[in-house]
Tab-separated table of N, CA and C in Angstrom:
chain	number	residue	atom	x	y	z
A	1	ALA	N	16.592	-1.787	-12.955
A	1	ALA	CA	16.177	-3.122	-12.530
A	1	ALA	C	14.735	-3.132	-12.020
A	2	ALA	N	14.265	-1.986	-11.502
A	2	ALA	CA	12.906	-1.923	-10.957
A	2	ALA	C	12.517	-0.463	-10.767
A	3	ILE	N	11.231	-0.233	-10.705
A	3	ILE	CA	10.704	1.071	-10.300
A	3	ILE	C	10.376	0.970	-8.822
A	4	VAL	N	10.814	1.936	-8.052
A	4	VAL	CA	10.523	1.970	-6.623
A	4	VAL	C	9.627	3.180	-6.378
A	5	PHE	N	8.470	2.918	-5.785
A	5	PHE	CA	7.500	3.975	-5.539
A	5	PHE	C	7.208	4.020	-4.049
A	6	VAL	N	7.440	5.175	-3.438
A	6	VAL	CA	7.355	5.320	-1.983
A	6	VAL	C	6.401	6.459	-1.640
A	7	GLY	N	5.614	6.265	-0.582
A	7	GLY	CA	4.718	7.318	-0.131
A	7	GLY	C	3.961	6.895	1.109
A	8	VAL	N	2.800	7.516	1.307
A	8	VAL	CA	1.979	7.228	2.478
A	8	VAL	C	0.647	6.640	2.038
A	9	ALA	N	-0.033	6.021	2.991
A	9	ALA	CA	-1.333	5.408	2.727
A	9	ALA	C	-2.156	5.414	4.005
A	10	GLY	N	-3.442	5.202	3.827
A	10	GLY	CA	-4.346	5.033	4.962
A	10	GLY	C	-4.542	3.554	5.239
A	11	ALA	N	-4.617	3.198	6.502
A	11	ALA	CA	-4.816	1.801	6.894
A	11	ALA	C	-6.282	1.412	6.732
A	12	LEU	N	-6.507	0.237	6.194
A	12	LEU	CA	-7.857	-0.320	6.107
A	12	LEU	C	-8.104	-1.354	7.191
A	13	ARG	N	-7.080	-1.690	7.952
A	13	ARG	CA	-7.177	-2.710	8.995
A	13	ARG	C	-6.664	-2.164	10.314
A	14	GLU	N	-7.255	-2.668	11.385
A	14	GLU	CA	-6.864	-2.218	12.721
A	14	GLU	C	-5.485	-2.731	13.141
A	15	ASP	N	-4.984	-3.802	12.520
A	15	ASP	CA	-3.687	-4.346	12.929
A	15	ASP	C	-2.510	-3.555	12.365
A	16	LEU	N	-2.771	-2.503	11.617
A	16	LEU	CA	-1.715	-1.621	11.147
A	16	LEU	C	-1.667	-0.395	12.047
A	17	ALA	N	-0.468	-0.028	12.462
A	17	ALA	CA	-0.280	1.114	13.354
A	17	ALA	C	0.275	2.299	12.571
A	18	PHE	N	0.106	3.489	13.132
A	18	PHE	CA	0.719	4.667	12.539
A	18	PHE	C	2.215	4.430	12.399
A	19	GLY	N	2.756	4.749	11.226
A	19	GLY	CA	4.184	4.590	10.986
A	19	GLY	C	4.588	3.230	10.460
A	20	ASP	N	3.690	2.232	10.527
A	20	ASP	CA	4.016	0.926	9.956
A	20	ASP	C	4.284	1.061	8.458
A	21	VAL	N	4.964	0.082	7.913
A	21	VAL	CA	5.317	0.056	6.501
A	21	VAL	C	4.536	-1.067	5.824
A	22	VAL	N	3.959	-0.758	4.661
A	22	VAL	CA	3.277	-1.772	3.864
A	22	VAL	C	3.992	-1.888	2.520
A	23	VAL	N	4.416	-3.096	2.209
A	23	VAL	CA	4.969	-3.413	0.898
A	23	VAL	C	3.843	-4.077	0.121
A	24	ALA	N	3.476	-3.495	-1.008
A	24	ALA	CA	2.343	-4.006	-1.777
A	24	ALA	C	2.709	-5.303	-2.490
A	25	THR	N	2.112	-6.393	-2.042
A	25	THR	CA	2.288	-7.661	-2.758
A	25	THR	C	1.373	-7.724	-3.965
A	26	LYS	N	0.314	-6.935	-3.924
A	26	LYS	CA	-0.612	-6.783	-5.047
A	26	LYS	C	-1.185	-5.377	-4.962
A	27	ILE	N	-1.369	-4.765	-6.125
A	27	ILE	CA	-1.993	-3.449	-6.199
A	27	ILE	C	-3.302	-3.613	-6.951
A	28	TYR	N	-4.398	-3.265	-6.281
A	28	TYR	CA	-5.709	-3.278	-6.926
A	28	TYR	C	-6.053	-1.876	-7.410
A	29	ALA	N	-6.400	-1.738	-8.686
A	29	ALA	CA	-7.005	-0.510	-9.194
A	29	ALA	C	-8.504	-0.699	-9.001
A	30	TYR	N	-8.997	-0.312	-7.832
A	30	TYR	CA	-10.334	-0.728	-7.396
A	30	TYR	C	-11.490	-0.033	-8.092
A	31	HIS	N	-11.247	0.967	-8.903
A	31	HIS	CA	-12.362	1.638	-9.575
A	31	HIS	C	-12.876	0.868	-10.784
A	32	GLY	N	-12.192	-0.167	-11.215
A	32	GLY	CA	-12.654	-0.945	-12.352
A	32	GLY	C	-13.905	-1.738	-12.019
A	33	GLY	N	-14.916	-1.624	-12.855
A	33	GLY	CA	-16.146	-2.372	-12.637
A	33	GLY	C	-17.308	-1.717	-13.338
A	34	ARG	N	-18.486	-2.199	-13.015
A	34	ARG	CA	-19.690	-1.581	-13.554
A	34	ARG	C	-20.790	-1.658	-12.504
A	35	VAL	N	-21.688	-0.697	-12.591
A	35	VAL	CA	-22.815	-0.651	-11.675
A	35	VAL	C	-24.036	-1.182	-12.416
A	36	GLN	N	-24.654	-2.198	-11.842
A	36	GLN	CA	-25.853	-2.825	-12.372
A	36	GLN	C	-26.994	-2.565	-11.392
A	37	PRO	N	-28.232	-2.850	-11.788
A	37	PRO	CA	-29.339	-2.698	-10.836
A	37	PRO	C	-29.123	-3.476	-9.539
A	38	GLY	N	-28.375	-4.576	-9.587
A	38	GLY	CA	-28.105	-5.379	-8.391
A	38	GLY	C	-26.928	-4.898	-7.577
A	39	GLY	N	-26.229	-3.885	-8.051
A	39	GLY	CA	-25.085	-3.369	-7.308
A	39	GLY	C	-23.826	-3.313	-8.155
A	40	PHE	N	-22.716	-3.071	-7.504
A	40	PHE	CA	-21.421	-2.922	-8.157
A	40	PHE	C	-20.827	-4.288	-8.476
A	41	GLU	N	-20.360	-4.457	-9.701
A	41	GLU	CA	-19.636	-5.662	-10.107
A	41	GLU	C	-18.178	-5.272	-10.331
A	42	ALA	N	-17.303	-5.740	-9.459
A	42	ALA	CA	-15.891	-5.376	-9.528
A	42	ALA	C	-15.218	-6.026	-10.723
A	43	ARG	N	-14.434	-5.228	-11.419
A	43	ARG	CA	-13.591	-5.697	-12.515
A	43	ARG	C	-12.261	-4.947	-12.429
A	44	PRO	N	-11.545	-5.177	-11.347
A	44	PRO	CA	-10.322	-4.393	-11.151
A	44	PRO	C	-9.179	-4.882	-12.026
A	45	ARG	N	-8.247	-3.997	-12.241
A	45	ARG	CA	-6.946	-4.413	-12.745
A	45	ARG	C	-6.102	-4.622	-11.508
A	46	SER	N	-5.147	-5.495	-11.604
A	46	SER	CA	-4.243	-5.692	-10.472
A	46	SER	C	-2.866	-6.073	-10.990
A	47	TRP	N	-1.869	-5.771	-10.182
A	47	TRP	CA	-0.482	-6.066	-10.503
A	47	TRP	C	0.154	-6.652	-9.258
A	48	GLU	N	0.934	-7.718	-9.443
A	48	GLU	CA	1.587	-8.375	-8.309
A	48	GLU	C	3.063	-8.012	-8.246
A	49	LEU	N	3.586	-8.046	-7.041
A	49	LEU	CA	5.003	-7.831	-6.798
A	49	LEU	C	5.783	-9.013	-7.360
A	50	SER	N	6.912	-8.748	-8.011
A	50	SER	CA	7.719	-9.845	-8.549
A	50	SER	C	8.232	-10.718	-7.397
A	51	HIS	N	8.380	-11.993	-7.679
A	51	HIS	CA	8.827	-12.932	-6.644
A	51	HIS	C	10.209	-12.550	-6.101
A	52	ARG	N	11.109	-12.156	-6.981
A	52	ARG	CA	12.475	-11.810	-6.552
A	52	ARG	C	12.452	-10.632	-5.582
A	53	ILE	N	11.707	-9.576	-5.912
A	53	ILE	CA	11.659	-8.405	-5.025
A	53	ILE	C	10.884	-8.731	-3.761
A	54	ASP	N	9.851	-9.545	-3.863
A	54	ASP	CA	9.117	-9.996	-2.676
A	54	ASP	C	10.066	-10.668	-1.691
A	55	GLN	N	10.914	-11.559	-2.193
A	55	GLN	CA	11.841	-12.268	-1.314
A	55	GLN	C	12.889	-11.341	-0.706
A	56	LEU	N	13.382	-10.374	-1.494
A	56	LEU	CA	14.327	-9.393	-0.951
A	56	LEU	C	13.676	-8.556	0.148
A	57	ALA	N	12.437	-8.120	-0.089
A	57	ALA	CA	11.733	-7.307	0.913
A	57	ALA	C	11.497	-8.104	2.186
A	58	ARG	N	11.141	-9.364	2.043
A	58	ARG	CA	10.937	-10.209	3.226
A	58	ARG	C	12.231	-10.380	4.014
A	59	ARG	N	13.343	-10.522	3.314
A	59	ARG	CA	14.633	-10.658	3.990
A	59	ARG	C	14.988	-9.376	4.744
A	60	VAL	N	14.775	-8.223	4.115
A	60	VAL	CA	15.054	-6.939	4.762
A	60	VAL	C	14.142	-6.755	5.981
A	61	ALA	N	12.868	-7.108	5.834
A	61	ALA	CA	11.933	-6.975	6.959
A	61	ALA	C	12.337	-7.866	8.120
A	62	ALA	N	12.747	-9.081	7.825
A	62	ALA	CA	13.139	-10.018	8.882
A	62	ALA	C	14.430	-9.593	9.561
A	63	ASP	N	15.327	-8.981	8.810
A	63	ASP	CA	16.608	-8.529	9.354
A	63	ASP	C	16.394	-7.461	10.422
A	64	GLY	N	15.474	-6.519	10.169
A	64	GLY	CA	15.140	-5.507	11.162
A	64	GLY	C	16.144	-4.397	11.343
A	65	THR	N	17.213	-4.373	10.572
A	65	THR	CA	18.248	-3.344	10.749
A	65	THR	C	18.071	-2.158	9.804
A	66	TRP	N	16.967	-2.109	9.084
A	66	TRP	CA	16.752	-1.066	8.088
A	66	TRP	C	16.347	0.268	8.689
A	67	SER	N	15.828	0.295	9.906
A	67	SER	CA	15.312	1.547	10.472
A	67	SER	C	16.319	2.182	11.422
A	68	ASP	N	15.977	3.359	11.889
A	68	ASP	CA	16.799	4.116	12.825
A	68	ASP	C	17.020	3.282	14.081
A	69	PRO	N	18.265	3.004	14.430
A	69	PRO	CA	18.519	2.151	15.603
A	69	PRO	C	18.080	2.766	16.933
A	70	VAL	N	17.874	4.090	16.968
A	70	VAL	CA	17.453	4.753	18.196
A	70	VAL	C	15.948	4.586	18.417
A	71	ALA	N	15.196	4.572	17.332
A	71	ALA	CA	13.735	4.479	17.420
A	71	ALA	C	13.279	3.018	17.366
A	72	GLU	N	12.046	2.787	17.774
A	72	GLU	CA	11.464	1.454	17.664
A	72	GLU	C	11.223	1.144	16.187
A	73	THR	N	11.613	-0.035	15.748
A	73	THR	CA	11.437	-0.412	14.351
A	73	THR	C	9.962	-0.654	14.059
A	74	PRO	N	9.397	0.043	13.066
A	74	PRO	CA	7.992	-0.168	12.720
A	74	PRO	C	7.781	-1.564	12.148
A	75	ALA	N	6.565	-2.054	12.254
A	75	ALA	CA	6.227	-3.336	11.650
A	75	ALA	C	6.203	-3.173	10.133
A	76	VAL	N	6.568	-4.229	9.442
A	76	VAL	CA	6.505	-4.276	7.987
A	76	VAL	C	5.482	-5.335	7.610
A	77	HIS	N	4.531	-4.950	6.759
A	77	HIS	CA	3.470	-5.845	6.311
A	77	HIS	C	3.607	-6.022	4.811
A	78	LEU	N	3.761	-7.230	4.344
A	78	LEU	CA	3.757	-7.515	2.916
A	78	LEU	C	2.369	-8.013	2.568
A	79	ARG	N	1.516	-7.095	2.077
A	79	ARG	CA	0.108	-7.387	1.836
A	79	ARG	C	-0.413	-6.520	0.693
A	80	PRO	N	-1.571	-6.837	0.152
A	80	PRO	CA	-2.141	-6.044	-0.940
A	80	PRO	C	-2.603	-4.663	-0.491
A	81	ILE	N	-2.612	-3.746	-1.464
A	81	ILE	CA	-3.154	-2.414	-1.233
A	81	ILE	C	-4.175	-2.102	-2.327
A	82	ALA	N	-5.027	-1.123	-2.054
A	82	ALA	CA	-6.018	-0.646	-3.017
A	82	ALA	C	-5.632	0.765	-3.432
A	83	ALA	N	-5.668	1.027	-4.733
A	83	ALA	CA	-5.337	2.352	-5.245
A	83	ALA	C	-6.486	2.845	-6.117
A	84	GLY	N	-6.907	4.087	-5.879
A	84	GLY	CA	-8.005	4.660	-6.637
A	84	GLY	C	-7.956	6.170	-6.626
A	85	GLU	N	-9.056	6.764	-6.994
A	85	GLU	CA	-9.107	8.205	-7.188
A	85	GLU	C	-9.759	8.955	-6.035
A	86	VAL	N	-9.848	8.343	-4.860
A	86	VAL	CA	-10.574	8.938	-3.743
A	86	VAL	C	-9.707	8.918	-2.486
A	87	VAL	N	-9.673	10.038	-1.769
A	87	VAL	CA	-9.090	10.042	-0.425
A	87	VAL	C	-10.173	9.496	0.499
A	88	LEU	N	-9.938	8.346	1.077
A	88	LEU	CA	-10.919	7.706	1.949
A	88	LEU	C	-10.666	8.135	3.387
A	89	ASN	N	-11.692	8.692	4.015
A	89	ASN	CA	-11.570	9.135	5.399
A	89	ASN	C	-12.828	8.732	6.168
A	90	SER	N	-13.267	7.494	5.959
A	90	SER	CA	-14.460	6.988	6.632
A	90	SER	C	-14.475	5.468	6.539
A	91	ARG	N	-15.004	4.835	7.563
A	91	ARG	CA	-15.179	3.379	7.529
A	91	ARG	C	-16.642	2.994	7.316
A	92	ASP	N	-17.542	4.003	7.325
A	92	ASP	CA	-18.980	3.752	7.210
A	92	ASP	C	-19.558	4.441	5.985
A	93	ASP	N	-19.091	4.077	4.819
A	93	ASP	CA	-19.587	4.685	3.594
A	93	ASP	C	-19.591	3.626	2.497
A	94	PRO	N	-20.218	3.887	1.364
A	94	PRO	CA	-20.291	2.875	0.297
A	94	PRO	C	-18.923	2.415	-0.212
A	95	LEU	N	-17.951	3.325	-0.321
A	95	LEU	CA	-16.637	2.919	-0.798
A	95	LEU	C	-15.972	1.951	0.177
A	96	SER	N	-16.044	2.232	1.462
A	96	SER	CA	-15.474	1.316	2.456
A	96	SER	C	-16.118	-0.065	2.353
A	97	ALA	N	-17.430	-0.089	2.192
A	97	ALA	CA	-18.136	-1.366	2.045
A	97	ALA	C	-17.698	-2.081	0.776
A	98	GLN	N	-17.543	-1.345	-0.312
A	98	GLN	CA	-17.083	-1.937	-1.573
A	98	GLN	C	-15.695	-2.549	-1.399
A	99	LEU	N	-14.803	-1.830	-0.747
A	99	LEU	CA	-13.449	-2.335	-0.537
A	99	LEU	C	-13.462	-3.599	0.313
A	100	ARG	N	-14.238	-3.602	1.384
A	100	ARG	CA	-14.322	-4.800	2.234
A	100	ARG	C	-14.898	-5.985	1.470
A	101	HIS	N	-15.907	-5.731	0.657
A	101	HIS	CA	-16.595	-6.810	-0.056
A	101	HIS	C	-15.750	-7.389	-1.200
A	102	HIS	N	-15.149	-6.516	-2.016
A	102	HIS	CA	-14.461	-6.976	-3.221
A	102	HIS	C	-12.949	-7.108	-3.065
A	103	TYR	N	-12.363	-6.391	-2.123
A	103	TYR	CA	-10.903	-6.368	-1.970
A	103	TYR	C	-10.535	-6.575	-0.510
A	104	GLY	N	-11.122	-7.576	0.085
A	104	GLY	CA	-11.001	-7.805	1.516
A	104	GLY	C	-9.597	-8.074	2.004
A	105	ASP	N	-8.694	-8.447	1.099
A	105	ASP	CA	-7.322	-8.699	1.532
A	105	ASP	C	-6.463	-7.438	1.508
A	106	ALA	N	-6.962	-6.347	0.934
A	106	ALA	CA	-6.204	-5.089	0.904
A	106	ALA	C	-6.148	-4.493	2.307
A	107	VAL	N	-4.964	-4.044	2.716
A	107	VAL	CA	-4.785	-3.517	4.066
A	107	VAL	C	-4.562	-2.009	4.098
A	108	ALA	N	-4.350	-1.410	2.930
A	108	ALA	CA	-4.096	0.027	2.876
A	108	ALA	C	-4.701	0.591	1.597
A	109	ILE	N	-4.936	1.901	1.626
A	109	ILE	CA	-5.517	2.581	0.466
A	109	ILE	C	-4.714	3.833	0.169
A	110	GLU	N	-4.504	4.076	-1.115
A	110	GLU	CA	-3.817	5.279	-1.566
A	110	GLU	C	-4.247	5.571	-2.996
A	111	MET	N	-3.616	6.551	-3.641
A	111	MET	CA	-4.153	7.030	-4.909
A	111	MET	C	-3.239	6.859	-6.117
A	112	GLU	N	-1.988	6.508	-5.955
A	112	GLU	CA	-1.067	6.601	-7.084
A	112	GLU	C	-0.504	5.288	-7.621
A	113	SER	N	-0.461	4.253	-6.830
A	113	SER	CA	0.284	3.050	-7.208
A	113	SER	C	-0.242	2.341	-8.437
A	114	ALA	N	-1.538	2.395	-8.683
A	114	ALA	CA	-2.077	1.724	-9.870
A	114	ALA	C	-1.517	2.359	-11.142
A	115	GLY	N	-1.394	3.678	-11.160
A	115	GLY	CA	-0.824	4.348	-12.326
A	115	GLY	C	0.631	3.983	-12.541
A	116	VAL	N	1.388	3.906	-11.455
A	116	VAL	CA	2.798	3.524	-11.556
A	116	VAL	C	2.912	2.080	-12.048
A	117	ALA	N	2.114	1.192	-11.488
A	117	ALA	CA	2.162	-0.217	-11.897
A	117	ALA	C	1.765	-0.376	-13.361
A	118	HIS	N	0.769	0.374	-13.795
A	118	HIS	CA	0.345	0.297	-15.191
A	118	HIS	C	1.450	0.811	-16.117
A	119	ALA	N	2.099	1.911	-15.748
A	119	ALA	CA	3.206	2.434	-16.550
A	119	ALA	C	4.346	1.419	-16.645
A	120	ALA	N	4.638	0.751	-15.540
A	120	ALA	CA	5.684	-0.276	-15.561
A	120	ALA	C	5.282	-1.445	-16.456
A	121	HIS	N	4.016	-1.824	-16.399
A	121	HIS	CA	3.505	-2.891	-17.261
A	121	HIS	C	3.700	-2.527	-18.734
A	122	LEU	N	3.422	-1.273	-19.066
A	122	LEU	CA	3.586	-0.827	-20.449
A	122	LEU	C	5.056	-0.744	-20.852
A	123	ASN	N	5.961	-0.766	-19.881
A	123	ASN	CA	7.399	-0.725	-20.125
A	123	ASN	C	7.978	-2.136	-20.027
A	124	ASP	N	7.386	-3.062	-20.739
A	124	ASP	CA	7.830	-4.454	-20.798
A	124	ASP	C	7.812	-5.147	-19.447
A	125	GLY	N	6.872	-4.792	-18.599
A	125	GLY	CA	6.700	-5.489	-17.331
A	125	GLY	C	7.813	-5.241	-16.330
A	126	LEU	N	8.345	-4.037	-16.324
A	126	LEU	CA	9.385	-3.692	-15.357
A	126	LEU	C	8.851	-3.917	-13.939
A	127	PRO	N	9.599	-4.595	-13.069
A	127	PRO	CA	9.118	-4.827	-11.700
A	127	PRO	C	8.913	-3.516	-10.942
A	128	VAL	N	7.884	-3.495	-10.075
A	128	VAL	CA	7.576	-2.325	-9.266
A	128	VAL	C	7.581	-2.727	-7.798
A	129	LEU	N	8.283	-1.957	-7.008
A	129	LEU	CA	8.249	-2.097	-5.555
A	129	LEU	C	7.503	-0.889	-5.021
A	130	THR	N	6.314	-1.110	-4.451
A	130	THR	CA	5.538	-0.046	-3.844
A	130	THR	C	5.630	-0.187	-2.336
A	131	VAL	N	6.125	0.856	-1.680
A	131	VAL	CA	6.291	0.861	-0.228
A	131	VAL	C	5.551	2.086	0.305
A	132	ARG	N	4.627	1.847	1.232
A	132	ARG	CA	3.820	2.926	1.789
A	132	ARG	C	3.922	2.918	3.306
A	133	GLY	N	4.023	4.091	3.881
A	133	GLY	CA	3.973	4.239	5.332
A	133	GLY	C	2.552	4.593	5.743
A	134	ILE	N	2.099	4.039	6.842
A	134	ILE	CA	0.733	4.299	7.310
A	134	ILE	C	0.704	5.638	8.046
A	135	SER	N	-0.017	6.602	7.430
A	135	SER	CA	-0.085	7.945	8.003
A	135	SER	C	-1.440	8.251	8.628
A	136	ASP	N	-2.448	7.431	8.323
A	136	ASP	CA	-3.769	7.615	8.923
A	136	ASP	C	-4.500	6.287	8.868
A	137	LYS	N	-5.666	6.237	9.483
A	137	LYS	CA	-6.429	4.991	9.574
A	137	LYS	C	-7.638	4.956	8.640
A	138	ALA	N	-7.784	5.953	7.757
A	138	ALA	CA	-8.921	6.023	6.829
A	138	ALA	C	-10.231	5.812	7.582
A	139	ASP	N	-10.346	6.497	8.728
A	139	ASP	CA	-11.469	6.236	9.638
A	139	ASP	C	-12.205	7.489	10.103
A	140	GLY	N	-12.028	8.608	9.403
A	140	GLY	CA	-12.678	9.843	9.806
A	140	GLY	C	-11.792	10.748	10.636
A	141	HIS	N	-10.574	10.302	10.945
A	141	HIS	CA	-9.671	11.091	11.794
A	141	HIS	C	-8.360	11.411	11.079
A	142	LYS	N	-8.389	11.461	9.751
A	142	LYS	CA	-7.187	11.724	8.974
A	142	LYS	C	-6.523	13.039	9.373
A	143	TYR	N	-7.332	14.090	9.533
A	143	TYR	CA	-6.751	15.403	9.814
A	143	TYR	C	-6.130	15.460	11.205
A	144	GLU	N	-6.667	14.698	12.136
A	144	GLU	CA	-6.043	14.615	13.465
A	144	GLU	C	-4.690	13.909	13.364
A	145	ALA	N	-4.637	12.821	12.584
A	145	ALA	CA	-3.357	12.121	12.391
A	145	ALA	C	-2.349	13.044	11.720
A	146	ASP	N	-2.821	13.840	10.747
A	146	ASP	CA	-1.933	14.799	10.086
A	146	ASP	C	-1.406	15.832	11.076
A	147	GLU	N	-2.284	16.315	11.962
A	147	GLU	CA	-1.866	17.308	12.963
A	147	GLU	C	-0.835	16.744	13.937
A	148	HIS	N	-0.891	15.432	14.179
A	148	HIS	CA	0.079	14.789	15.075
A	148	HIS	C	1.383	14.431	14.355
A	149	GLY	N	1.495	14.787	13.086
A	149	GLY	CA	2.753	14.612	12.369
A	149	GLY	C	3.013	13.227	11.813
A	150	TRP	N	1.986	12.437	11.586
A	150	TRP	CA	2.218	11.072	11.121
A	150	TRP	C	2.638	10.981	9.666
A	151	GLN	N	2.274	11.949	8.826
A	151	GLN	CA	2.684	11.862	7.417
A	151	GLN	C	4.196	11.846	7.250
A	152	PRO	N	4.950	12.790	7.835
A	152	PRO	CA	6.403	12.729	7.649
A	152	PRO	C	7.043	11.491	8.268
A	153	VAL	N	6.515	11.030	9.393
A	153	VAL	CA	7.045	9.814	10.026
A	153	VAL	C	6.810	8.611	9.113
A	154	ALA	N	5.577	8.487	8.608
A	154	ALA	CA	5.236	7.368	7.740
A	154	ALA	C	6.065	7.394	6.459
A	155	ALA	N	6.220	8.582	5.876
A	155	ALA	CA	7.009	8.704	4.650
A	155	ALA	C	8.474	8.345	4.900
A	156	ALA	N	9.024	8.798	6.018
A	156	ALA	CA	10.420	8.482	6.342
A	156	ALA	C	10.615	6.987	6.560
A	157	ASN	N	9.674	6.345	7.241
A	157	ASN	CA	9.775	4.899	7.455
A	157	ASN	C	9.713	4.141	6.136
A	158	ALA	N	8.783	4.534	5.267
A	158	ALA	CA	8.665	3.873	3.966
A	158	ALA	C	9.933	4.084	3.141
A	159	ALA	N	10.477	5.294	3.165
A	159	ALA	CA	11.691	5.580	2.406
A	159	ALA	C	12.883	4.781	2.928
A	160	ALA	N	13.028	4.698	4.240
A	160	ALA	CA	14.146	3.936	4.821
A	160	ALA	C	14.054	2.462	4.425
A	161	PHE	N	12.847	1.910	4.489
A	161	PHE	CA	12.695	0.504	4.114
A	161	PHE	C	12.975	0.317	2.624
A	162	ALA	N	12.440	1.199	1.790
A	162	ALA	CA	12.661	1.082	0.348
A	162	ALA	C	14.144	1.158	0.010
A	163	LEU	N	14.868	2.062	0.657
A	163	LEU	CA	16.307	2.174	0.400
A	163	LEU	C	17.050	0.899	0.791
A	164	ALA	N	16.644	0.270	1.873
A	164	ALA	CA	17.282	-0.988	2.280
A	164	ALA	C	17.017	-2.087	1.246
A	165	VAL	N	15.811	-2.124	0.698
A	165	VAL	CA	15.506	-3.126	-0.331
A	165	VAL	C	16.289	-2.810	-1.609
A	166	VAL	N	16.390	-1.528	-1.972
A	166	VAL	CA	17.158	-1.144	-3.153
A	166	VAL	C	18.622	-1.558	-2.993
A	167	ALA	N	19.178	-1.393	-1.806
A	167	ALA	CA	20.557	-1.816	-1.568
A	167	ALA	C	20.706	-3.326	-1.791
A	168	GLU	N	19.735	-4.098	-1.313
A	168	GLU	CA	19.767	-5.548	-1.552
A	168	GLU	C	19.607	-5.867	-3.034
A	169	LEU	N	18.748	-5.147	-3.701
A	169	LEU	CA	18.507	-5.355	-5.124
A	169	LEU	C	19.770	-5.057	-5.923
A	170	ALA	N	20.503	-4.011	-5.527
A	170	ALA	CA	21.738	-3.641	-6.227
A	170	ALA	C	22.805	-4.728	-6.065
A	171	GLU	N	22.789	-5.417	-4.932
A	171	GLU	CA	23.775	-6.479	-4.690
A	171	GLU	C	23.390	-7.788	-5.347
A	172	ALA	N	22.115	-7.964	-5.639
A	172	ALA	CA	21.639	-9.246	-6.193
A	172	ALA	C	21.985	-9.397	-7.654
C-alpha cells in the first residue's frame, strides 16, 4: 500500500528539538539546479505526501498514544524536508544559505529520501511515508549530539511513529 522510510535527520529550524519526529509532507531533492554568473538557480525535484497518508499521520500525531507511555511524547511536525548528497553541519555556509533562500519551508535535512521518493514514483506513484527523527541541529555540533546518544533516540522515535501510522494504514 505504501513505502515507509524511517531514519534520522538534522534540524534546519530552532523550533525542532532533539528526538522530535518529522513527517515529510514534501521532499525536496535540493541539488537540482544550475549555477549562473548571477548565482544558483534552483530546479529541484519534489514529491508530496499523499493526502490519505497525510491525514492518517495527523490523526496518529494528534492521538499522542504512539510513543512510550513512560517517556515524554516527542513533538511531531508534518513539514517539508530537504534531501541531498551532503551531511550539513553548519548554519553559516553557502549550502545553508541556499536552503534558506530556495527551500525556506524545509525544516530538516537528510540524504536518502529523494532517492526513495523517486523510486516510488517510478513504481507507478506508490505512496511514500518518510518519517525522520531529529538527531542533530545541523549547526556545527553534530558530533556532540551523536556523543549524547541522540541518533538512537531519534531513530526509535521515528520508528515508533511510523509503526503507528502503518497500523492505521493497515486498518484503512
